[in-house]
Short mmCIF file of C-alpha atoms in Angstrom, two decimals:
data_model
loop_
_atom_site.label_atom_id
_atom_site.label_comp_id
_atom_site.label_asym_id
_atom_site.label_seq_id
_atom_site.Cartn_x
_atom_site.Cartn_y
_atom_site.Cartn_z
CA MET A 222 -6.85 -12.98 22.17
CA PRO A 223 -4.69 -14.28 19.64
CA PRO A 224 -3.95 -17.74 18.82
CA LYS A 225 -0.66 -19.84 20.95
CA ALA A 226 0.74 -21.48 17.52
CA ILE A 227 -0.43 -21.15 14.03
CA GLY A 228 1.49 -24.35 12.04
CA PRO A 229 4.39 -24.61 13.15
CA TYR A 230 4.87 -21.06 14.45
CA ARG A 231 4.77 -20.29 18.53
CA VAL A 232 2.57 -16.49 18.47
CA LEU A 233 4.39 -13.97 20.56
CA GLU A 234 2.47 -11.12 19.89
CA THR A 235 -0.30 -9.16 17.23
CA LEU A 236 2.25 -6.67 15.21
CA GLY A 237 -0.72 -5.22 13.50
CA SER A 238 -4.60 -6.41 12.00
CA GLY A 239 -6.32 -5.25 8.92
CA GLY A 240 -8.71 -5.82 6.49
CA ALA A 241 -6.14 -8.21 4.52
CA GLY A 242 -6.38 -10.68 7.76
CA THR A 243 -3.85 -10.01 11.32
CA VAL A 244 0.10 -10.16 11.75
CA TYR A 245 2.11 -11.24 14.50
CA ARG A 246 5.57 -11.80 15.60
CA ALA A 247 5.94 -15.62 16.36
CA LEU A 248 9.05 -18.02 17.31
CA ASP A 249 9.31 -20.52 14.03
CA ARG A 250 10.06 -23.54 16.72
CA ARG A 251 12.33 -25.01 14.45
CA SER A 252 14.63 -22.98 13.71
CA ASN A 253 13.88 -20.31 16.50
CA ASP A 254 13.43 -17.54 14.45
CA GLU A 255 11.82 -14.76 14.20
CA VAL A 256 9.47 -14.28 11.74
CA ALA A 257 6.60 -12.24 10.39
CA LEU A 258 3.51 -14.51 10.22
CA LYS A 259 0.06 -12.70 8.19
CA LEU A 260 -2.84 -14.86 8.64
CA LEU A 261 -4.59 -14.18 5.27
CA SER A 262 -8.62 -13.53 6.58
CA THR A 263 -11.13 -14.79 4.24
CA GLY A 264 -13.33 -11.82 5.53
CA GLY A 265 -16.35 -14.42 6.21
CA PRO A 266 -16.59 -18.79 6.78
CA SER A 267 -13.78 -20.82 6.96
CA LEU A 268 -12.32 -21.88 3.70
CA ASP A 269 -12.99 -25.35 3.22
CA ASP A 270 -9.73 -27.37 3.30
CA ARG A 271 -9.05 -27.72 -0.41
CA ALA A 272 -9.08 -24.90 -1.12
CA ALA A 273 -7.17 -23.69 1.68
CA ARG A 274 -4.31 -25.87 0.43
CA ARG A 275 -4.58 -24.66 -3.26
CA LEU A 276 -4.29 -21.20 -1.15
CA ALA A 277 -1.50 -21.67 0.59
CA ARG A 278 -0.22 -23.33 -2.39
CA GLU A 279 -0.07 -20.59 -4.69
CA PHE A 280 1.38 -19.10 -1.89
CA GLU A 281 4.17 -21.18 -1.81
CA THR A 282 5.38 -20.20 -5.35
CA LEU A 283 6.52 -17.19 -3.06
CA ALA A 284 8.61 -18.97 -1.21
CA ASP A 285 10.79 -19.31 -4.72
CA LEU A 286 11.80 -15.88 -5.11
CA SER A 287 14.43 -14.36 -4.24
CA HIS A 288 15.97 -10.06 -4.73
CA PRO A 289 17.53 -8.15 -2.29
CA ASN A 290 13.82 -4.77 -2.78
CA VAL A 291 11.52 -7.72 -1.76
CA VAL A 292 9.98 -9.17 1.19
CA LYS A 293 11.24 -12.80 1.07
CA VAL A 294 8.75 -15.41 2.52
CA PHE A 295 9.73 -18.41 3.54
CA GLU A 296 5.66 -20.26 3.95
CA ALA A 297 2.74 -20.88 3.62
CA GLY A 298 0.40 -22.70 5.66
CA VAL A 299 -3.84 -23.50 6.67
CA HIS A 300 -4.25 -23.23 9.60
CA ALA A 301 -7.71 -23.22 10.74
CA GLY A 302 -9.20 -22.58 7.45
CA GLN A 303 -7.68 -19.24 6.97
CA PRO A 304 -3.93 -19.58 4.85
CA TYR A 305 -0.79 -18.06 6.79
CA LEU A 306 2.42 -16.58 5.32
CA ALA A 307 5.87 -17.11 7.07
CA MET A 308 7.46 -13.94 6.32
CA GLU A 309 11.28 -12.27 7.00
CA LEU A 310 10.99 -10.09 9.74
CA ILE A 311 11.63 -6.53 8.56
CA GLU A 312 12.66 -3.49 10.89
CA GLY A 313 12.52 -0.32 9.02
CA LEU A 314 10.13 2.77 8.53
CA THR A 315 7.10 3.23 6.28
CA LEU A 316 8.73 5.38 2.86
CA ARG A 317 6.98 8.31 3.66
CA HIS A 318 8.00 8.30 7.36
CA TYR A 319 11.14 7.27 6.12
CA LEU A 320 11.58 11.45 3.71
CA ASP A 321 10.21 12.73 6.60
CA VAL A 322 13.76 11.97 8.98
CA SER A 323 16.84 13.13 8.45
CA PHE A 324 19.46 10.36 8.26
CA ASN A 325 20.72 11.53 11.44
CA ASP A 326 17.02 10.29 12.65
CA LEU A 327 17.50 6.35 11.38
CA HIS A 328 18.37 5.16 14.01
CA THR A 329 16.63 6.92 16.48
CA PRO A 330 12.54 6.66 15.43
CA THR A 331 9.75 7.06 16.80
CA PRO A 332 7.92 5.02 17.99
CA ALA A 333 4.42 6.10 15.40
CA SER A 334 6.77 5.33 13.02
CA ARG A 335 8.57 2.79 13.18
CA GLY A 336 8.58 -0.50 13.58
CA PRO A 337 8.67 -4.52 12.20
CA LEU A 338 7.14 -5.49 8.63
CA ALA A 339 3.63 -5.03 9.65
CA ILE A 340 3.72 -1.83 12.07
CA ARG A 341 2.46 1.01 9.40
CA ARG A 342 1.13 3.71 11.17
CA THR A 343 0.08 3.89 7.68
CA GLU A 344 -0.94 7.60 5.56
CA ASP A 345 -2.35 6.17 2.55
CA ASP A 346 -5.90 6.92 3.01
CA ASP A 347 -7.19 4.09 2.19
CA PHE A 348 -10.13 6.62 3.54
CA GLY A 349 -10.69 4.31 6.98
CA SER A 350 -8.67 3.19 9.41
CA VAL A 351 -8.08 0.12 11.15
CA ASP A 352 -7.23 -1.75 14.09
CA SER A 353 -4.29 -1.44 15.37
CA PRO A 354 -2.65 -3.26 18.58
CA ASP A 355 -3.35 -0.43 20.99
CA GLU A 356 -6.33 1.02 19.41
CA GLU A 357 -9.89 -0.49 20.21
CA GLU A 358 -12.18 -2.25 17.91
CA ASP A 359 -12.60 0.08 13.95
CA ASP A 360 -16.24 1.38 13.58
CA ASP A 361 -14.72 2.02 10.15
CA VAL A 362 -15.15 -1.66 8.29
CA GLU A 363 -18.42 -3.35 8.92
CA ASP A 364 -18.29 -6.94 9.79
CA ASP A 365 -19.04 -8.03 6.04
CA GLY A 366 -16.05 -6.19 4.70
CA THR A 367 -17.92 -3.67 3.25
CA PHE A 368 -16.69 0.12 3.45
CA ASP A 369 -18.66 2.12 6.00
CA LEU A 370 -19.08 6.40 3.64
CA ASN A 371 -19.69 7.42 7.25
CA ALA A 372 -16.29 7.27 7.87
CA PHE A 373 -14.85 7.71 4.65
CA ALA A 374 -16.23 11.36 4.64
CA GLU A 375 -13.70 12.18 8.28
CA GLU A 376 -10.60 11.72 6.56
CA ALA A 377 -8.19 14.16 6.91
CA PRO A 378 -7.63 16.74 4.06
CA SER A 379 -4.82 15.76 1.54
CA GLU A 380 -2.88 18.19 2.60
CA ASP A 381 -2.19 16.94 5.60
CA LEU A 382 -0.28 14.40 3.48
CA ALA A 383 2.82 17.50 3.06
CA SER A 384 2.46 18.70 7.01
CA PHE A 385 4.80 15.08 8.20
CA HIS A 386 2.56 14.06 10.33
CA GLY A 387 4.55 15.10 12.78
CA ALA A 388 3.69 14.87 16.82
CA GLY A 389 0.33 14.07 17.96
CA ASP A 390 -0.89 12.95 14.16
CA ASP A 391 -2.94 10.06 14.99
CA ASP A 392 -2.67 8.20 11.25
CA SER A 393 -4.25 4.94 10.29
CA ASP A 394 -2.83 1.81 9.43
CA SER A 395 -4.06 0.74 6.32
CA ASP A 396 -2.88 -2.78 5.87
CA GLY A 397 -6.44 -3.14 5.12
CA MET A 398 -7.59 -3.71 1.90
CA LEU A 399 -11.46 -3.10 1.50
CA VAL A 400 -14.04 -3.37 -0.58
CA VAL A 401 -16.62 -1.21 -2.36
CA ASP A 402 -18.91 -1.78 -5.06
CA PRO A 403 -18.62 0.34 -7.99
CA ARG A 404 -21.58 -0.07 -9.78
CA ARG A 405 -23.80 1.78 -7.40
CA ALA A 406 -25.54 4.58 -8.63
CA ALA A 407 -23.62 8.02 -7.31
CA PRO A 408 -24.16 11.46 -8.51
CA ARG A 409 -22.53 12.83 -10.70
CA ALA A 410 -20.92 16.29 -8.87
CA ALA A 411 -19.03 19.28 -10.79
CA PRO A 412 -15.33 18.91 -10.46
CA GLN A 413 -13.84 20.67 -7.21
CA PRO A 414 -11.32 23.19 -7.37
CA SER A 415 -7.80 21.57 -6.45
CA ARG A 416 -6.75 22.59 -2.78
CA PRO A 417 -3.14 24.12 -2.11
CA ALA A 418 -0.45 22.44 -1.40
CA ALA A 419 0.49 22.65 2.94
CA PRO A 420 1.54 25.44 3.71
CA LYS A 421 5.47 22.82 4.02
CA VAL A 422 4.94 21.80 0.31
CA ALA A 423 8.91 23.83 -0.12
CA ASP A 424 10.15 21.47 2.43
CA LEU A 425 9.29 19.28 -0.01
CA ASN A 426 12.33 20.24 -2.08
CA ARG A 427 14.89 19.84 0.50
CA PRO A 428 18.12 18.36 -1.18
CA GLU A 429 18.26 15.68 1.04
CA ARG A 430 15.13 14.70 0.92
CA MET A 431 14.56 13.95 -2.61
CA GLY A 432 18.53 12.25 -3.12
CA LYS A 433 16.37 10.31 -0.53
CA LEU A 434 13.24 9.98 -2.92
CA LYS A 435 14.95 8.88 -5.91
CA ASP A 436 16.90 6.56 -4.55
CA ALA A 437 13.89 4.94 -3.42
CA MET A 438 12.47 5.72 -6.37
CA LEU A 439 15.20 3.40 -7.92
CA GLN A 440 14.85 0.89 -6.27
CA VAL A 441 10.98 0.92 -6.22
CA CYS A 442 11.30 -0.17 -9.82
CA GLU A 443 14.13 -2.83 -9.28
CA ALA A 444 11.54 -4.88 -7.05
CA LEU A 445 8.84 -4.26 -9.53
CA ALA A 446 10.77 -5.61 -12.29
CA TYR A 447 11.72 -8.33 -10.96
CA ILE A 448 8.48 -9.54 -9.75
CA HIS A 449 6.83 -8.33 -13.04
CA GLY A 450 9.59 -10.72 -14.81
CA HIS A 451 8.28 -14.24 -12.61
CA GLY A 452 4.36 -13.06 -13.81
CA LEU A 453 3.37 -11.69 -10.64
CA VAL A 454 1.45 -8.23 -10.02
CA HIS A 455 1.72 -6.37 -6.65
CA ARG A 456 -2.21 -4.73 -7.40
CA ASP A 457 -1.99 -2.11 -4.35
CA LEU A 458 1.03 -0.74 -4.31
CA LYS A 459 1.27 2.65 -1.52
CA PRO A 460 3.92 4.22 0.67
CA SER A 461 3.14 2.23 3.39
CA ASN A 462 3.69 -0.88 1.26
CA ILE A 463 7.18 0.27 1.36
CA MET A 464 9.60 -0.05 3.59
CA VAL A 465 12.77 1.12 4.23
CA ASP A 466 15.74 -0.57 6.46
CA ASP A 467 18.20 0.26 8.73
CA ASP A 468 20.40 0.15 5.93
CA ARG A 469 18.90 1.93 3.26
CA GLN A 470 17.29 -0.73 1.39
CA VAL A 471 13.94 0.03 0.40
CA ARG A 472 11.52 -3.52 0.82
CA LEU A 473 8.54 -4.09 -1.38
CA MET A 474 5.80 -6.20 0.94
CA ASP A 475 2.33 -7.68 0.80
CA PHE A 476 2.19 -8.20 -4.12
CA GLY A 477 -0.69 -10.97 -4.21
CA LEU A 478 -3.02 -10.21 -1.92
CA ALA A 479 -5.36 -7.72 -2.91
CA LYS A 480 -5.28 -10.61 -6.37
CA PHE A 481 -5.96 -13.50 -2.52
CA LEU A 482 -8.73 -11.47 -1.63
CA ALA A 483 -10.30 -10.79 -5.25
CA ASP A 484 -10.53 -13.78 -7.10
CA ASP A 485 -9.86 -16.58 -4.32
CA ALA A 486 -11.04 -15.66 -0.70
CA GLY A 487 -15.15 -15.52 -1.99
CA ILE A 488 -15.40 -11.86 -0.31
CA THR A 489 -16.28 -10.26 -2.75
CA ALA A 490 -19.32 -10.71 -4.84
CA ASP A 491 -19.25 -9.95 -8.84
CA GLY A 492 -17.91 -6.33 -9.63
CA LYS A 493 -16.24 -5.31 -5.82
CA LEU A 494 -13.01 -4.10 -5.75
CA VAL A 495 -10.71 -4.74 -3.37
CA GLY A 496 -7.89 -2.44 -3.02
CA THR A 497 -6.73 0.93 -1.91
CA TYR A 498 -8.74 3.45 -3.46
CA ARG A 499 -6.06 6.19 -4.26
CA TYR A 500 -3.86 4.59 -5.96
CA MET A 501 -5.82 2.06 -7.97
CA ALA A 502 -4.96 2.65 -11.80
CA PRO A 503 -8.46 3.46 -13.96
CA GLU A 504 -8.45 -0.35 -15.77
CA GLN A 505 -8.50 -1.90 -12.22
CA ILE A 506 -11.90 0.63 -11.28
CA LEU A 507 -13.27 -0.72 -14.14
CA GLY A 508 -12.91 -4.28 -13.37
CA GLU A 509 -10.22 -5.06 -16.47
CA PRO A 510 -7.50 -7.49 -16.42
CA LEU A 511 -4.08 -6.01 -15.02
CA ASP A 512 -0.61 -5.69 -15.95
CA GLY A 513 2.66 -3.80 -14.34
CA ARG A 514 1.96 -0.95 -15.56
CA SER A 515 -1.16 -1.16 -13.03
CA ASP A 516 1.55 -1.03 -10.98
CA LEU A 517 3.41 1.53 -12.43
CA TYR A 518 0.22 3.81 -12.17
CA SER A 519 -0.14 3.43 -8.21
CA LEU A 520 3.91 3.93 -8.56
CA GLY A 521 3.06 7.43 -10.16
CA VAL A 522 0.48 8.23 -7.72
CA ILE A 523 3.42 8.29 -5.15
CA LEU A 524 5.55 9.91 -6.59
CA TYR A 525 2.90 12.81 -7.14
CA GLU A 526 2.35 12.78 -3.55
CA LEU A 527 5.19 13.12 -2.44
CA LEU A 528 6.36 15.28 -4.50
CA SER A 529 3.44 18.26 -4.64
CA GLY A 530 2.70 16.98 -0.40
CA ARG A 531 -1.34 16.39 -2.16
CA PRO A 532 -2.85 12.71 -4.31
CA PRO A 533 -3.24 13.83 -7.98
CA PHE A 534 -7.00 13.43 -7.60
CA ASP A 535 -8.90 14.39 -4.56
CA ALA A 536 -12.51 13.32 -3.16
CA LYS A 537 -14.84 13.08 -0.24
CA THR A 538 -16.37 9.48 -1.39
CA PRO A 539 -15.09 6.53 -2.95
CA HIS A 540 -17.16 7.54 -6.41
CA GLU A 541 -16.42 10.55 -6.86
CA LEU A 542 -12.55 10.03 -6.53
CA TRP A 543 -12.93 7.17 -9.55
CA ARG A 544 -14.98 9.73 -11.40
CA GLN A 545 -11.92 12.48 -11.03
CA VAL A 546 -9.56 9.16 -12.02
CA LEU A 547 -11.65 8.33 -15.47
CA GLU A 548 -12.16 11.18 -16.44
CA THR A 549 -10.22 14.11 -15.51
CA GLU A 550 -6.80 15.45 -15.99
CA PRO A 551 -4.68 15.41 -12.25
CA PRO A 552 -3.73 19.44 -11.42
CA PRO A 553 0.10 20.04 -12.69
CA LEU A 554 2.52 19.15 -10.17
CA LEU A 555 4.72 21.84 -10.71
CA ALA A 556 1.71 24.02 -10.35
CA LEU A 557 1.11 22.70 -7.08
CA ASN A 558 4.56 22.76 -5.78
CA LEU A 559 6.95 25.58 -7.72
CA HIS A 560 9.69 24.54 -7.12
CA GLY A 561 9.35 20.49 -7.40
CA ASP A 562 11.88 18.64 -9.32
CA PRO A 563 10.67 18.72 -13.10
CA GLN A 564 12.44 15.79 -14.52
CA LEU A 565 10.59 13.95 -11.20
CA ALA A 566 7.09 15.49 -12.59
CA ARG A 567 7.13 14.61 -15.93
CA VAL A 568 7.95 10.68 -15.22
CA ALA A 569 4.93 10.78 -12.23
CA HIS A 570 2.39 12.38 -14.95
CA ARG A 571 3.60 9.77 -17.85
CA LEU A 572 2.98 7.63 -14.76
CA ILE A 573 -0.86 7.97 -14.28
CA ARG A 574 -1.76 8.48 -17.66
CA LYS A 575 -4.95 6.68 -18.66
CA GLU A 576 -4.76 4.31 -21.17
CA PRO A 577 -2.13 2.25 -20.22
CA ASP A 578 -0.55 2.14 -23.71
CA ASP A 579 0.18 5.50 -22.77
CA ARG A 580 2.54 4.98 -19.61
CA PHE A 581 5.93 3.62 -19.29
CA GLN A 582 5.93 -0.04 -20.20
CA THR A 583 8.05 -1.26 -17.86
CA ALA A 584 9.22 -0.73 -14.40
CA GLU A 585 12.92 -0.96 -16.68
CA GLU A 586 11.64 1.97 -18.77
CA VAL A 587 10.56 3.83 -14.75
CA TYR A 588 14.27 3.25 -14.10
CA GLU A 589 15.90 4.85 -16.81
CA ALA A 590 13.44 7.63 -16.24
CA LEU A 591 14.56 8.38 -12.93
CA SER A 592 18.21 8.14 -13.62
CA GLU A 593 18.16 11.00 -16.34
#
């Protein structure tokens, strides 16, 4: 049962729920404006008042950010020991779904792919699902916030990324940040042969789709350049955190929430990871300090997926995925999509290099490379 009110906001309905918290459509009783209200989860007991207010003050700094490609944060506060964020309510499509529809269909979306800021029928494959408003409680995430590896092995094959999530595809919302300890011993399996791209991979190269993809990537670069210039790192960049509105304007959201969960909420033991596995840079897996180049790695994984129809690294367990990310090279993108864009393929491969120094160093550099 959602709360009736959170701070000065009257809760209207639940939009989505995940490991990072629950998002509500809410009405600001002061201005009568609707907002997306994200009540952040600590994954355990409520924070004490002092800690919660400190976190709220930190998130209030996000309210100073203003960029056309970044979702606006209005304010932060504390409700029952849990920090919350009030953000602008965006009607739009996730990046992947945006690429899968024609321009003529942008104003007639399907319910499964359309919705406000928080409704993201997600395709990010963080190896588990989280609750949507109309679904039963998800058993993939344990009460203590850790991931159930049994659910991990049941995910859909990665090739399905190229099937464009057609009718009947029950995507799950990977809004949440999942927690796994990378220090657990895991068998070192031999590298598995790469799976071939899906038969529909040729559809990835439709001129309309490629134009939309390139334009969206340029806008994401502008958003990343802005937040990196303010000393922020997104830490959990993935297609479901990239929305496209009716005006085809890209909006980046949820930056900083992974840091909140890992560093401040106290729900992780030393050495545990928080984030979406598939898009983690090697340095994030290793628990090393992150900077903007870690976001650029995630952007490279996104670009690789959207060009080839499959992720650069494909595994059945988190540990095997991390081993591949740290030790192996991805299949050449143009071997998976023979008629893919060579320039975009070169950009993707450089972005996902193991060492940060070997990647593009800034989002501005990526923008220039995409513009060539």
